[in-house]
XYZ file of C-alpha atoms in Angstrom:
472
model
C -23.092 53.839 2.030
C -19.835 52.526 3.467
C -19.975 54.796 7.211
C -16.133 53.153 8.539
C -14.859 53.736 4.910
C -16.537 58.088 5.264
C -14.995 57.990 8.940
C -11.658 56.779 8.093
C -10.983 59.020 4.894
C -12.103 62.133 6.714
C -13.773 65.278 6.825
C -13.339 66.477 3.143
C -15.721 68.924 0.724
C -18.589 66.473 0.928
C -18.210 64.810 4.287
C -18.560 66.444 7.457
C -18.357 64.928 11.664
C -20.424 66.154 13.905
C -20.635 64.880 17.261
C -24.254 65.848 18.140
C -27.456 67.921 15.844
C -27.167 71.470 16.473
C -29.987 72.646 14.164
C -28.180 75.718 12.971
C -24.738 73.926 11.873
C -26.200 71.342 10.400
C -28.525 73.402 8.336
C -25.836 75.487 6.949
C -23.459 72.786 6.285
C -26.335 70.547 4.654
C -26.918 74.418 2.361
C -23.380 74.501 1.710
C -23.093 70.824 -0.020
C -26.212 71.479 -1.479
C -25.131 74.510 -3.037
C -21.980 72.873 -4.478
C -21.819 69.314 -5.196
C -23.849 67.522 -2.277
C -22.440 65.538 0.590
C -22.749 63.790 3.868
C -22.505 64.573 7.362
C -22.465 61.737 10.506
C -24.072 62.763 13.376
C -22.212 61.065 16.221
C -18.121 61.038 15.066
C -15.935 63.456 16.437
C -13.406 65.685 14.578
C -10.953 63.779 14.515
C -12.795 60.385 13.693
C -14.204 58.708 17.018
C -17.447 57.361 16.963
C -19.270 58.447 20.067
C -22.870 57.910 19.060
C -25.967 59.140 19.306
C -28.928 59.063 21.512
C -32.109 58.381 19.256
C -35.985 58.062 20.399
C -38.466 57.382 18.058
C -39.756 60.535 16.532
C -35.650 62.396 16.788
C -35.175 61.438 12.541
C -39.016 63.098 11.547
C -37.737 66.557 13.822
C -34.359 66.400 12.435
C -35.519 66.572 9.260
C -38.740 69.344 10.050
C -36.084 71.358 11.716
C -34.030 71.369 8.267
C -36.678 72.304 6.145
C -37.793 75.568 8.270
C -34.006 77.034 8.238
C -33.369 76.507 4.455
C -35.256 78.038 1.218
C -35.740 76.369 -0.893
C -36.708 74.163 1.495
C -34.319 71.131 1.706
C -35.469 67.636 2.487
C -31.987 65.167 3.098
C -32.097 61.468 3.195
C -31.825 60.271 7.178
C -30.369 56.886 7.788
C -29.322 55.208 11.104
C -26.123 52.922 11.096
C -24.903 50.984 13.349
C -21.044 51.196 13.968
C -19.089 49.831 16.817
C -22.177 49.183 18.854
C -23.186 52.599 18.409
C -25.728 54.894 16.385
C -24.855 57.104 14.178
C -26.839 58.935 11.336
C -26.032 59.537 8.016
C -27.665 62.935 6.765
C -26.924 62.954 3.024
C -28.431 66.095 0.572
C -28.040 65.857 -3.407
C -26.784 69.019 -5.089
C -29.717 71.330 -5.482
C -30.650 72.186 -9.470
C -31.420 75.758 -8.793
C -28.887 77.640 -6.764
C -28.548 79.330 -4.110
C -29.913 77.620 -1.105
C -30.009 79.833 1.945
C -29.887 79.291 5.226
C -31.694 81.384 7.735
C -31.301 84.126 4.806
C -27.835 83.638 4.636
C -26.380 81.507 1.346
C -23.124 79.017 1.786
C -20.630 77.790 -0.407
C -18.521 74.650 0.966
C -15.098 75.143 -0.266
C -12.481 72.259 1.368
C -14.113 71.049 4.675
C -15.484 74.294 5.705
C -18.624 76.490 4.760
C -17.769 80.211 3.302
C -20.584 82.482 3.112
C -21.228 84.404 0.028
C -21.543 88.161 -0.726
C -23.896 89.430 -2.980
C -22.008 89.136 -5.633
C -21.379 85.315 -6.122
C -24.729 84.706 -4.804
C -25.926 86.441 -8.299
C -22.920 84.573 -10.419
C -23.944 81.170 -8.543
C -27.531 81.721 -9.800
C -26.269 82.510 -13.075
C -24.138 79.306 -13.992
C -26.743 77.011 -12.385
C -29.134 78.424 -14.301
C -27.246 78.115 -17.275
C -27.311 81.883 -18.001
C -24.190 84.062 -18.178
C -24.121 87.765 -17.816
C -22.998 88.790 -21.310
C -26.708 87.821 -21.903
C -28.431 90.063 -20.547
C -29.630 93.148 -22.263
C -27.237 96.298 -21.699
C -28.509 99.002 -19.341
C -28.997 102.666 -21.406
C -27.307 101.116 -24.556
C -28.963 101.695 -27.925
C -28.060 99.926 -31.305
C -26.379 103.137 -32.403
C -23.643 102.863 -29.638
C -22.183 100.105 -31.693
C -19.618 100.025 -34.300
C -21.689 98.542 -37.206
C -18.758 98.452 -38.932
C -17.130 96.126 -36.770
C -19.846 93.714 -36.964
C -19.115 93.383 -40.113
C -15.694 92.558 -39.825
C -16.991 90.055 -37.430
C -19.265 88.800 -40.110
C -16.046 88.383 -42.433
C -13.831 86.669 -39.882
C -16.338 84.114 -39.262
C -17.033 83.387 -43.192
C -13.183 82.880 -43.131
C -13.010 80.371 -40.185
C -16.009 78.346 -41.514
C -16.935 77.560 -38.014
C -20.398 79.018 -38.841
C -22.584 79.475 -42.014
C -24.398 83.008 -42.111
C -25.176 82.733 -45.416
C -28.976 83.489 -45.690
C -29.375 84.921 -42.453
C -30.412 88.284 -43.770
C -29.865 91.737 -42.566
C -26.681 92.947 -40.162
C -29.313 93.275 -37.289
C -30.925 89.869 -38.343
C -28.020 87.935 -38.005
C -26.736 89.283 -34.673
C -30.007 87.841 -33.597
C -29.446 84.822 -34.775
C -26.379 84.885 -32.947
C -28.445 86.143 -29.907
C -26.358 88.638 -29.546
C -28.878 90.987 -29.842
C -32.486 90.468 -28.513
C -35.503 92.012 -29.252
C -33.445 94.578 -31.182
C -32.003 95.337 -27.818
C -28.047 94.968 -27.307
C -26.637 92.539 -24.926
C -24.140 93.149 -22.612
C -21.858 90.489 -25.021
C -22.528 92.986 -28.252
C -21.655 96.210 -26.796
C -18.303 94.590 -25.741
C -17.137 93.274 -28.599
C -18.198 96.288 -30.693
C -18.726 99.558 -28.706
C -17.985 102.706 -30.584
C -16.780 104.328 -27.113
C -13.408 102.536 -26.101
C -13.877 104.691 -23.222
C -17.547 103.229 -22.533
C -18.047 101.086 -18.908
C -17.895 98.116 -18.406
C -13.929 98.046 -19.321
C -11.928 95.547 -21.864
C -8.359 97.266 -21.648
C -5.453 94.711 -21.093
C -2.509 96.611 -19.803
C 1.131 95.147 -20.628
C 3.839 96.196 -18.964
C 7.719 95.157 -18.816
C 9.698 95.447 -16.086
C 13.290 95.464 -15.566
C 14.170 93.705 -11.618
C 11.111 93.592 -10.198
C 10.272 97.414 -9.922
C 11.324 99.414 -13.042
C 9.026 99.750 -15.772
C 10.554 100.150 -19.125
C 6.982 99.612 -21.481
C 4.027 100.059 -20.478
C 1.156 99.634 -23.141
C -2.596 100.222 -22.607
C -4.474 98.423 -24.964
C -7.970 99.348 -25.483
C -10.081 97.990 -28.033
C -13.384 96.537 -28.699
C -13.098 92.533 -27.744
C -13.617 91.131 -31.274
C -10.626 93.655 -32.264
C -8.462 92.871 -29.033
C -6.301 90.101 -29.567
C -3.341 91.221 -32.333
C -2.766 94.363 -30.710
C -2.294 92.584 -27.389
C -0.386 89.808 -28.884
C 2.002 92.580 -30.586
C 2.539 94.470 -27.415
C 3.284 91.338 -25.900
C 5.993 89.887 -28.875
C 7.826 93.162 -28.774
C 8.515 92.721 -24.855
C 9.878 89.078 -25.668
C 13.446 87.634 -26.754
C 13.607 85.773 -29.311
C 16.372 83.571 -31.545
C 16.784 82.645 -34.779
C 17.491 79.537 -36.055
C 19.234 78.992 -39.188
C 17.987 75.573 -40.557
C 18.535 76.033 -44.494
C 15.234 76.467 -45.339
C 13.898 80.300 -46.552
C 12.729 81.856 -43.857
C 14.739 80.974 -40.191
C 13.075 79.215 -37.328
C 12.020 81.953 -34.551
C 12.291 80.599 -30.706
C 10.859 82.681 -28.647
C 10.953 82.879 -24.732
C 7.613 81.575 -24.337
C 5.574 79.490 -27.072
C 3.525 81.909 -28.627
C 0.731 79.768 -29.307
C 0.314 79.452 -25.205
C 0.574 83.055 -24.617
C -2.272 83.830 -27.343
C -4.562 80.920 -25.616
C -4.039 82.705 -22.093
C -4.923 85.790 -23.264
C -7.828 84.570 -25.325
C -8.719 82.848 -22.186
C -8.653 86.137 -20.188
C -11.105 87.812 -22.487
C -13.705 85.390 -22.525
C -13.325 84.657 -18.908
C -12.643 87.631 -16.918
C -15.247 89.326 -15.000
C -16.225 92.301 -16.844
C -18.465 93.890 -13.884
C -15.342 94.309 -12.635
C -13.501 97.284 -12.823
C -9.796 96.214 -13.308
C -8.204 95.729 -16.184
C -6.633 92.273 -17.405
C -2.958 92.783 -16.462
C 0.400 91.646 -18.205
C 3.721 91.506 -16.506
C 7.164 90.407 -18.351
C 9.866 90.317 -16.009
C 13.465 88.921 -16.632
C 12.360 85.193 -15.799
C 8.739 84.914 -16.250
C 5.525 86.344 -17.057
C 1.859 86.607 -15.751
C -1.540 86.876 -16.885
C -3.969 87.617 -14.852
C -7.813 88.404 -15.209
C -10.644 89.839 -12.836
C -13.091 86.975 -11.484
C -12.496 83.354 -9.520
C -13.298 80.264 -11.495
C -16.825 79.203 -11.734
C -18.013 77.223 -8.706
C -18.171 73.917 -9.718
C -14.479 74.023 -11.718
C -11.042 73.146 -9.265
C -7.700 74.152 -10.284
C -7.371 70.241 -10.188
C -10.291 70.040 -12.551
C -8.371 72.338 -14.936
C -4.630 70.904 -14.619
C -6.308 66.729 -15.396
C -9.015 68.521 -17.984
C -11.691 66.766 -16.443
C -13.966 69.268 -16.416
C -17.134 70.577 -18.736
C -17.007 73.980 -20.744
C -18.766 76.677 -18.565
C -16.928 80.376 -19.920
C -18.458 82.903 -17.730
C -19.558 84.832 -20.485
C -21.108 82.424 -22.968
C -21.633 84.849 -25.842
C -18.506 86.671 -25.695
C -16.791 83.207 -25.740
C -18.860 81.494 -28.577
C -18.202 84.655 -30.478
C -14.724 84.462 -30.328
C -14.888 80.556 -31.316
C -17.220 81.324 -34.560
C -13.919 83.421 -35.185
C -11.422 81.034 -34.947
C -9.869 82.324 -32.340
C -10.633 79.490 -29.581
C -10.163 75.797 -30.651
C -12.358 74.292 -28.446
C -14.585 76.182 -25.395
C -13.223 74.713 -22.619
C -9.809 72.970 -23.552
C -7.671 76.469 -23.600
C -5.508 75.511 -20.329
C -4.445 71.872 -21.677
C -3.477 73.676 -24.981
C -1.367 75.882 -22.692
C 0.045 72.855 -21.033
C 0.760 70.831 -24.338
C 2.432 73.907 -25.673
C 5.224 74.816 -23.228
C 5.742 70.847 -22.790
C 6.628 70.721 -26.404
C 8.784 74.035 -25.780
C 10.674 72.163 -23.276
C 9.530 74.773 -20.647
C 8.059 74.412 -16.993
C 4.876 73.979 -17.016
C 2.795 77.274 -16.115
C 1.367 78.211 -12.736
C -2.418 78.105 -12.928
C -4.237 79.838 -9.636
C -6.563 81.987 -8.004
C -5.071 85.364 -6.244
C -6.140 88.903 -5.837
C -9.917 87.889 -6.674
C -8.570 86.418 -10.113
C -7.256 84.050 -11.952
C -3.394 83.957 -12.943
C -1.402 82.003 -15.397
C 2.375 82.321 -14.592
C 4.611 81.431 -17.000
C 8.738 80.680 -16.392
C 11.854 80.657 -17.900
C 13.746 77.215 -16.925
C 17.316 77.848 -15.470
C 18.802 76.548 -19.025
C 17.233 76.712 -22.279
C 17.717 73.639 -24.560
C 18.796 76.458 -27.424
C 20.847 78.943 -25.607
C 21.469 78.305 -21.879
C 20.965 82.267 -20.744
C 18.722 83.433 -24.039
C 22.006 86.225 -23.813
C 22.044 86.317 -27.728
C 18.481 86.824 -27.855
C 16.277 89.658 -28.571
C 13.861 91.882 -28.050
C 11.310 91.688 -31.148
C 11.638 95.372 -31.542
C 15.208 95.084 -31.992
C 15.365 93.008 -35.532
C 12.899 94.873 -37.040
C 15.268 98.215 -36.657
C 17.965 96.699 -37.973
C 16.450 95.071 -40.475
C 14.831 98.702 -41.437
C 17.502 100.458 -40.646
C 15.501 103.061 -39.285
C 17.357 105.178 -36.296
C 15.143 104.417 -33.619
C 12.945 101.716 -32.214
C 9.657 101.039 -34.127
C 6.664 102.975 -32.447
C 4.301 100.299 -30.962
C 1.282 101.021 -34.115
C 4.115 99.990 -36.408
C 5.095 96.985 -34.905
C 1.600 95.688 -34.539
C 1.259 96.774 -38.497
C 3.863 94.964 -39.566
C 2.764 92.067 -37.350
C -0.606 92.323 -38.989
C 0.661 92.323 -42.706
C 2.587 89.141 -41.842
C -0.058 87.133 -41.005
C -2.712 88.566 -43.115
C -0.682 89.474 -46.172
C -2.025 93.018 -46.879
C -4.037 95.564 -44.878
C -6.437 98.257 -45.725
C -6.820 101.757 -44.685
C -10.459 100.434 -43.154
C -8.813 97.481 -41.208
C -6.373 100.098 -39.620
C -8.770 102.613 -38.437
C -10.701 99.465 -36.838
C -7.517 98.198 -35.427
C -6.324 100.987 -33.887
C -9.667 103.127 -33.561
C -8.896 105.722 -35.290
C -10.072 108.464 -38.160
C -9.406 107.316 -42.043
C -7.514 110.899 -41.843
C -5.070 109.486 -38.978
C -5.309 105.955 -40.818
C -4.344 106.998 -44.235
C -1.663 109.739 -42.563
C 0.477 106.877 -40.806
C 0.579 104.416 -43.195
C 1.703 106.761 -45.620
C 4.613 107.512 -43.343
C 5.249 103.503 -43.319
C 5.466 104.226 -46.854
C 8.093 106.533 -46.011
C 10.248 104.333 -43.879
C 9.971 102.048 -47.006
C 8.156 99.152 -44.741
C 4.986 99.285 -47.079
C 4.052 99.569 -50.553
C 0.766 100.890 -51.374
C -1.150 98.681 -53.774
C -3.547 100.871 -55.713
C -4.128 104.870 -56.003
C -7.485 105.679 -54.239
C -10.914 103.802 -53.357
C -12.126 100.534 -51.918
C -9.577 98.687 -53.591
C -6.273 100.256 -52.410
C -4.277 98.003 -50.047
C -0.940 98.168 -48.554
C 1.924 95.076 -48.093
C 5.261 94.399 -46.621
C 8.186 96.437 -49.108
C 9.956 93.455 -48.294
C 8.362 90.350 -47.165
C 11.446 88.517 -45.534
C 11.250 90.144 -42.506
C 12.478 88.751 -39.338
């Protein structure tokens, strides 16, 4: 241990100056390292740096140390070194981070953030515990929730979305209630937190998964607002179509069929943010994941601080290891193809609006959350002002020539047909949650507006596509 090299870079996260052994601030700062990622702290330097030294007799290291194990549980035992600096003593009391977290101190549990010690509530004590012990929340079995509160249905949409990734073979597996156990996300029989979120029959049902969008004109007036509220595995398109109709866009006529489409903000990093949102937020929570377009940027923001051991730093070089707060809900959502790699979403982010020529997006911690702002630069490489753009609401009306603007279901329809070619009356009522009465009533009126053809007369095997698929 290099003491002059700790003195002269300072009092940081894992280093610490104290000028003499006061039993209780030692302890706690000693409970704080150990419940992060361990540290140091010299006993004889000042604040700011001077070594002063330290009186020592020959049993002061052995009460030190008893001292330190009788205020902290589980009991901590540092290492206790003398050094010798400028003709003077000073000790080096260094603690390892403990496995199993919390580590309390007089019956009170720390957290060093920066150079300083922040006590926990009860709260973070139990999500500390949790990611040190490799658990996550989603885990757990849900309170007063029976298998017939969820969608079974859905699960097997889930089922078919993961065949068609080919991130995971189920083949074999056996029953619907078999295979969820396999994918622990039942237990026992019993449903897990993780399974009554991504499935729940009840959109009303605590705990919540609405995502609320709004658009803003200034920074006051709200002209759309959109409360999307859907079981998780079902969240995504409707949230991703609420978001694309708020956004300008241009087209780009290159010569080939179809024209390019440049949108405001890369898509790709929108649908990563949000993706990131839902596996990450903090569903004990009671807000909602919010969405705000204004005129020159956007934000996404989510319920629940990063994990304890994970920096904004950490996230911005990528040097950190996958730790989702809700393990289930985010391996479910990679078996689906819907997350690349656990872990890697904000570089993805990153690498996307670098190759869109666009700022690179604001990543922090506010409001007991975590935001990612996104911005418009002051001139866009296509258009300087984006004046010629617009809103994605606005080609499909001309291009239907309907009278009005598109309801919000139709948009996300027609957003669904693109990318999945067809849809049934079954996929709508689980997209929207909805009867196969209400289902099978609007898209015959799509029919109507001559957007969709229906494929088929009656049964399992009627479908409905895009009248015309060169839509903008």
């Amino acid at each position: 241990m290099n003491i002059r090299k700790l003195i002269t870079q300072g009092e940081s996260e894992t280093v610490e100056f104290k000028q003499s052994f006061n039993k209780q601030e030692i302890s706690e700062t000693l409970s704080a390292m150990a419940n992060r990622n361990g540290g140091v702290i010299l006993i004889g330097v000042t604040n700011n740096g001077e070594v002063k030294g330290v009186q020592l007799g020959k049993e002061t290291l052995q009460e030190w140390l008893n001292q330190i194990g009788q205020t902290t549980e589980p009991r901590l035992i540092p290492s206790l070194l003398e050094f010798k600096t400028k003709g003077k003593s000073v000790v080096a009391i260094e603690i390892a981070p403990y496995p199993i977290k919390p580590v309390s101190c007089n019956g009170r549990c720390y957290l060093r953030v920066t150079s300083s010690n922040k006590q926990l509530n009860a709260k973070e004590i139990a999500d500390l515990h949790l990611q040190t012990t490799h658990n996550s929340w989603d885990t757990f079995l849900a309170a007063d929730v029976e298998l017939s509160d969820i969608n079974l249905n859905f699960v097997k949409q889930f089922f078919a979305r993961i065949k068609l990734s080919g991130r995971r073979n189920l083949a074999g597996t056996g029953s619907i209630i078999e295979t969820l156990q396999k994918l622990k996300l039942l237990a026992k029989g019993k449903v897990t937190w993780a399974a009554f979120l991504l499935f729940k029959k009840n959109r009303h049902a605590l705990p919540a998964t609405a995502i609320r969008i709004v658009r803003f004109k200034g920074d006051t007036t709200i002209i759309d607002d959109n409360f999307i509220e859907q079981p998780l595995f079902n969240i995504i398109e409707p949230t991703i179509a609420a978001i694309r109709k708020n956004l300008r866009v241009q087209y780009i006529i290159t010569g080939k069929p179809q024209r390019d489409e440049i949108w405001e903000y890369p898509l790709d990093a929108i649908r990563e943010a949000v993706v990131n949102a839902i596996c990450h937020r903090d569903y004990v929570h009671n807000a909602d994941i919010q969405i705000k377009i204004f005129d020159d940027h956007m934000s996404i923001w989510n319920p629940g601080k990063l994990p304890y051991n994970i920096t904004i730093k950490d996230l911005l070089n990528n040097e950190h290891s996958s730790n989702p707060r809700n393990k289930l809900i985010a391996q479910a959502f990679y078996d689906m193809g819907e997350v690349e790699r656990i872990g890697s979403g904000i570089k993805r982010i990153m690498d996307a609006c670098e190759k869109s020529k666009l700022p690179m997006p604001e990543i922090k911690e506010a409001e007991g959350g975590f935001y990612v702002i996104f911005r418009r630069p002051k001139e866009n490489i296509y258009n300087p002002s984006f004046e010629n753009a617009v809103s994605l609401n606005e080609p499909f009306t001309k291009h239907y020539n309907t009278p009005e603007p598109l309801k919000n279901r139709q948009v996300e329809v027609i957003n669904y047909v693109k990318k999945h070619s067809r849809i049934t009356n079954s996929e709508y009522q689980a997209l929207f949650n909805v009867s196969h009465r209400t289902a099978a009533r609007e898209l015959s009126d799509l029919i109507t507006k001559n957007i969709l053809n229906r494929v088929g007369v009656t049964g399992k095997g009627t479908f409905y596509v895009l009248k015309n698929t060169n839509v903008p």
